[in-house]
């Protein structure tokens, strides 16, 4: 099959209509049960099946619970795993369990059937015999195999099975890793492939990547090559595990787990299996020998030092003489665990001076110490290998980059990183070092094409090997990537924010401060964006493509003003923040906020004041000011009081509503998903929206602005808030005292909690009254300022700024 001809299409294009209502997962191992739970996350009815335990007694063989012991045990283990595989515990009820003997017939009404049994072709074929017997015509059948050729599973299958069969390779854990490799065979109906590429992206929330049916597909083929190259190069250069993980972690745009911690999490046995399969199956691979397992890795496998699953791998958790937790690192020369010193390289320290990954990559590549030597050698090997795999594993280079970013958590794929360093420059140095890129790369350069990607008029294009020219990456209408807009002049910008025109009369304000913290430059940006939008545009989206939406207010600025006792300036700054957040709510145009990742403190307050929120499912949102000895004063405490007031119903115990708000703020509760944020009353049921695929988030937010504008947007009016005064204040005070005397809270915690209670209650009022939003804003601002005069609060802020860790004092 020419995979270049298969592109995502609309779910209903050309009369090709499918609706996935029920999914079946066959096999309840770590992957199977977690895939089933993620299917439940996106709203599907799920049936999870596995084998009946062997050697059941005659009595147990008649007991349904005993017959389902394997599947139920596996599902329970997955549910208890950390981090949680579900957005909301309520979603677990969408998964029903059964066994192959009693329940295979129940797949008859399934629309999608995914096989996730052990990696044994004979067993998979036996399972597919049953699938072919009971499935309905037209249902999609898929295998989650990571190492068995997809086409090898077609023998003996019916024609309808074959045209509806393909590989769907999820990465573990399925909720968090964004990659879904879609692998059709020559007999797969192209319409089925198109549907799964679109459905996997739009509904399951994945970066779907079309792969050829080659060993290890795309991500594992190149990702494991990179790891194996590191294993070999580090030995040649005499580097330690600590040094390599320092070089291959966030400083170079890779996950915190870097190389060896990733190996421990994945499992050394899994890593070795993929490498061995690549060595055995890729007989024409020019770098085949690099997949040979180093002696020290083989010794670790023999010793069952497989990583987290066996309690030790490249790292080992233990306790020191003082009883404190200690992490030891394996010395690859002696195979003994040691307390190795932290890696120190001048090149790394220089690279860390920049928050811009592209600048860091240039520093690492130019390094004159051993760190620079290592980085260059790995860059040459990875770049050459990736180029030689196209078109073997994929016809288009962007699929390779997408797969490595989504499957291995790289911020830039190999071709994207190559562009940053300069294609011609790397080729020249690579060849001098004895490595050779694919011929098509040199042909591209000879033709005057100097990069793998270009952006033209906001459209991102890639170099196409067949057309020998730049071609637009398909499907971009569903995604809005702010990087693609940088070739155009922004509507407005300052050092902390940029205002982009998204088209169709919609603007987008992007933050780009450190951790997207909300300082004066960002507040200026919000006000300016609303000013401009009110005059000439339909509405505004506040969103960014950073790793996190916002970590909150600029603590350093607050700390410095408090240390210098500049209380007038602090009062002005807090008023300005409150007024800015209020403008989001009370502007003449619809404002949609699109949070993702960490959305804390002030970031949460900005979100809570939007007309509409379009949140990524993976949004970790909450008011965390208590951790630095403060309370929310950017409208957050007021907003919780307002939402509690709106929820009051005749006959309700109103105290319960206020208590919920009090606990959320006083314990700094953070939702671990956008769905959980509904339960915390941070997102509003029936009003705010959750998008599973974060890459679609800004496009969906833009649509919401247009919908509100077309329906006829009217500026909201400030509301009166029902507060309960002393009738609840004493009870809330009693709760904080109880936590203090029970030694669950410090005296300073109690002081903060009492101030939160005071604001939520509306102050020392005689009973239930209606007050204005501004009245509550004044209360929270006064409480915030009073806490900034406390030494213990300043100590908490200083701890966060210096160590990143909260202080309990």
CSV table of C-alpha atoms in Angstrom, one decimal, residues 602-791:
chain,number,residue,atom,x,y,z
A,602,UNK,CA,-3.6,33.0,39.0
A,603,UNK,CA,-3.8,30.8,36.0
A,604,UNK,CA,-6.8,29.1,37.5
A,605,UNK,CA,-8.3,32.5,38.4
A,606,UNK,CA,-7.9,33.6,34.8
A,607,UNK,CA,-9.6,30.4,33.6
A,608,UNK,CA,-12.5,30.7,36.1
A,609,UNK,CA,-13.4,34.2,34.8
A,610,UNK,CA,-13.7,33.2,31.1
A,611,UNK,CA,-17.1,33.2,29.3
A,612,UNK,CA,-16.2,29.7,28.2
A,613,UNK,CA,-13.4,27.3,29.0
A,614,UNK,CA,-12.1,24.8,26.5
A,615,UNK,CA,-9.8,22.7,28.6
A,616,UNK,CA,-7.4,19.9,27.5
A,617,UNK,CA,-8.3,16.7,29.3
A,618,UNK,CA,-4.8,16.7,30.8
A,619,UNK,CA,-5.3,19.9,32.8
A,620,UNK,CA,-4.1,20.0,36.4
A,621,UNK,CA,-5.9,23.0,37.8
A,622,UNK,CA,-6.4,24.5,41.2
A,623,UNK,CA,-5.9,27.4,43.6
A,624,UNK,CA,-2.7,26.6,45.4
A,625,UNK,CA,-1.9,29.9,47.1
A,626,UNK,CA,-2.0,28.3,50.6
A,627,UNK,CA,1.3,26.5,49.7
A,628,UNK,CA,3.0,29.9,49.8
A,629,UNK,CA,1.2,31.2,52.8
A,630,UNK,CA,-1.5,33.2,51.0
A,631,UNK,CA,-5.0,32.9,49.8
A,632,UNK,CA,-6.4,33.5,46.2
A,633,UNK,CA,-6.8,37.2,45.7
A,634,UNK,CA,-7.1,37.5,41.9
A,635,UNK,CA,-10.9,36.8,42.2
A,636,UNK,CA,-10.5,33.1,43.0
A,637,UNK,CA,-11.9,33.2,46.6
A,638,UNK,CA,-14.7,35.5,45.4
A,639,UNK,CA,-15.5,33.2,42.5
A,640,UNK,CA,-15.8,30.2,44.7
A,641,UNK,CA,-18.2,32.2,47.0
A,642,UNK,CA,-20.2,33.3,43.9
A,643,UNK,CA,-20.4,29.7,42.5
A,644,UNK,CA,-21.5,28.4,45.9
A,645,UNK,CA,-24.2,31.2,46.1
A,646,UNK,CA,-25.5,30.1,42.6
A,647,UNK,CA,-25.8,26.5,43.8
A,648,UNK,CA,-27.9,27.3,46.8
A,649,UNK,CA,-31.3,25.6,46.6
A,650,UNK,CA,-34.3,25.9,48.8
A,651,UNK,CA,-34.1,23.4,51.6
A,652,UNK,CA,-30.4,22.7,51.0
A,653,UNK,CA,-27.9,22.8,53.9
A,654,UNK,CA,-26.0,25.8,52.5
A,655,UNK,CA,-23.1,25.2,54.9
A,656,UNK,CA,-22.2,22.2,52.8
A,657,UNK,CA,-21.7,24.2,49.7
A,658,UNK,CA,-19.5,26.7,51.5
A,659,UNK,CA,-17.5,23.9,53.2
A,660,UNK,CA,-16.7,22.4,49.8
A,661,UNK,CA,-15.3,25.7,48.6
A,662,UNK,CA,-13.5,26.2,51.8
A,663,UNK,CA,-11.8,22.8,51.7
A,664,UNK,CA,-10.9,23.2,48.0
A,665,UNK,CA,-9.0,26.5,48.7
A,666,UNK,CA,-7.6,25.7,52.2
A,667,UNK,CA,-6.2,22.3,51.2
A,668,UNK,CA,-4.9,23.6,47.8
A,669,UNK,CA,-6.8,20.9,45.9
A,670,UNK,CA,-5.7,20.4,42.3
A,671,UNK,CA,-7.8,18.6,39.8
A,672,UNK,CA,-5.8,15.8,38.2
A,673,UNK,CA,-7.8,16.1,35.0
A,674,UNK,CA,-10.2,18.6,33.5
A,675,UNK,CA,-13.1,16.2,34.2
A,676,UNK,CA,-12.1,16.2,37.9
A,677,UNK,CA,-12.2,20.0,37.8
A,678,UNK,CA,-16.0,19.8,37.3
A,679,UNK,CA,-16.3,18.1,40.7
A,680,UNK,CA,-14.2,20.9,42.3
A,681,UNK,CA,-16.5,23.5,40.8
A,682,UNK,CA,-13.6,25.0,38.8
A,683,UNK,CA,-15.1,24.0,35.5
A,684,UNK,CA,-18.9,24.5,35.0
A,685,UNK,CA,-21.0,21.6,33.9
A,686,UNK,CA,-22.9,22.3,30.7
A,687,UNK,CA,-20.9,25.4,29.9
A,688,UNK,CA,-17.2,24.5,29.9
A,689,UNK,CA,-15.8,22.0,27.4
A,690,UNK,CA,-13.1,19.3,27.6
A,691,UNK,CA,-11.0,18.4,24.6
A,692,UNK,CA,-9.2,15.1,24.7
A,693,UNK,CA,-6.6,16.0,22.0
A,694,UNK,CA,-4.8,19.1,23.3
A,695,UNK,CA,-3.5,19.8,19.8
A,696,UNK,CA,-7.1,20.6,18.7
A,697,UNK,CA,-7.7,22.9,21.7
A,698,UNK,CA,-7.1,26.3,20.2
A,699,UNK,CA,-9.1,25.5,17.1
A,700,UNK,CA,-12.0,24.4,19.3
A,701,UNK,CA,-11.7,27.5,21.4
A,702,UNK,CA,-11.8,29.7,18.2
A,703,UNK,CA,-15.0,27.9,17.2
A,704,UNK,CA,-16.5,28.6,20.6
A,705,UNK,CA,-15.8,32.4,20.2
A,706,UNK,CA,-17.5,32.3,16.8
A,707,UNK,CA,-20.5,30.4,18.1
A,708,UNK,CA,-21.0,32.8,21.0
A,709,UNK,CA,-20.6,35.8,18.7
A,710,UNK,CA,-23.1,34.3,16.1
A,711,UNK,CA,-25.7,33.7,18.9
A,712,UNK,CA,-25.5,37.3,19.9
A,713,UNK,CA,-23.0,37.9,22.7
A,714,UNK,CA,-24.1,40.3,25.5
A,715,UNK,CA,-21.8,41.6,28.1
A,716,UNK,CA,-22.5,40.0,31.5
A,717,UNK,CA,-23.6,42.1,34.5
A,718,UNK,CA,-21.8,41.8,37.9
A,719,UNK,CA,-23.9,39.7,40.2
A,720,UNK,CA,-25.0,39.9,43.8
A,721,UNK,CA,-23.6,37.1,46.0
A,722,UNK,CA,-25.5,35.5,48.8
A,723,UNK,CA,-23.1,35.1,51.8
A,724,UNK,CA,-23.9,33.5,55.1
A,725,UNK,CA,-21.8,35.6,57.6
A,726,UNK,CA,-21.6,34.3,61.2
A,727,UNK,CA,-24.0,31.5,60.5
A,728,UNK,CA,-21.2,29.6,58.8
A,729,UNK,CA,-18.1,31.4,59.9
A,730,UNK,CA,-18.0,29.8,63.4
A,731,UNK,CA,-18.3,26.3,61.8
A,732,UNK,CA,-15.5,27.0,59.3
A,733,UNK,CA,-13.3,28.3,62.1
A,734,UNK,CA,-14.1,25.2,64.1
A,735,UNK,CA,-13.0,23.1,61.2
A,736,UNK,CA,-9.6,24.8,60.9
A,737,UNK,CA,-9.1,24.6,64.7
A,738,UNK,CA,-9.9,20.9,64.6
A,739,UNK,CA,-7.2,20.3,61.9
A,740,UNK,CA,-4.7,22.3,64.0
A,741,UNK,CA,-5.4,20.5,67.3
A,742,UNK,CA,-5.3,17.2,65.4
A,743,UNK,CA,-1.9,18.1,64.2
A,744,UNK,CA,-2.9,18.0,60.6
A,745,UNK,CA,-2.2,21.7,60.2
A,746,UNK,CA,0.3,24.2,61.6
A,747,UNK,CA,-0.7,27.4,63.4
A,748,UNK,CA,0.1,29.4,60.3
A,749,UNK,CA,-2.1,27.0,58.2
A,750,UNK,CA,-4.9,27.7,60.6
A,751,UNK,CA,-4.4,31.4,60.3
A,752,UNK,CA,-4.6,31.2,56.5
A,753,UNK,CA,-7.6,28.9,56.6
A,754,UNK,CA,-9.5,31.4,58.9
A,755,UNK,CA,-8.9,34.2,56.5
A,756,UNK,CA,-10.2,32.1,53.7
A,757,UNK,CA,-13.3,31.3,55.8
A,758,UNK,CA,-13.8,35.0,56.6
A,759,UNK,CA,-13.8,35.9,52.8
A,760,UNK,CA,-16.1,33.0,51.8
A,761,UNK,CA,-18.5,34.0,54.6
A,762,UNK,CA,-18.6,37.6,53.5
A,763,UNK,CA,-17.0,38.7,56.7
A,764,UNK,CA,-18.4,39.2,60.1
A,765,UNK,CA,-22.0,39.8,59.1
A,766,UNK,CA,-25.0,39.0,61.3
A,767,UNK,CA,-26.4,36.4,58.9
A,768,UNK,CA,-27.4,35.7,55.3
A,769,UNK,CA,-27.0,38.8,53.1
A,770,UNK,CA,-26.4,39.8,49.5
A,771,UNK,CA,-23.1,41.5,48.7
A,772,UNK,CA,-21.5,42.7,45.5
A,773,UNK,CA,-18.6,40.9,43.8
A,774,UNK,CA,-16.4,44.0,44.5
A,775,UNK,CA,-17.2,43.7,48.2
A,776,UNK,CA,-15.7,40.1,48.2
A,777,UNK,CA,-12.7,41.2,46.0
A,778,UNK,CA,-11.9,43.9,48.6
A,779,UNK,CA,-12.1,41.3,51.4
A,780,UNK,CA,-9.7,38.9,49.6
A,781,UNK,CA,-7.3,41.6,48.8
A,782,UNK,CA,-7.1,42.8,52.4
A,783,UNK,CA,-6.6,39.2,53.6
A,784,UNK,CA,-3.8,38.7,51.0
A,785,UNK,CA,-2.0,41.9,52.1
A,786,UNK,CA,-2.3,41.0,55.7
A,787,UNK,CA,-0.7,37.6,55.1
A,788,UNK,CA,2.2,39.2,53.2
A,789,UNK,CA,3.0,40.9,56.5
A,790,UNK,CA,3.6,37.5,58.1
A,791,UNK,CA,7.2,36.3,58.4
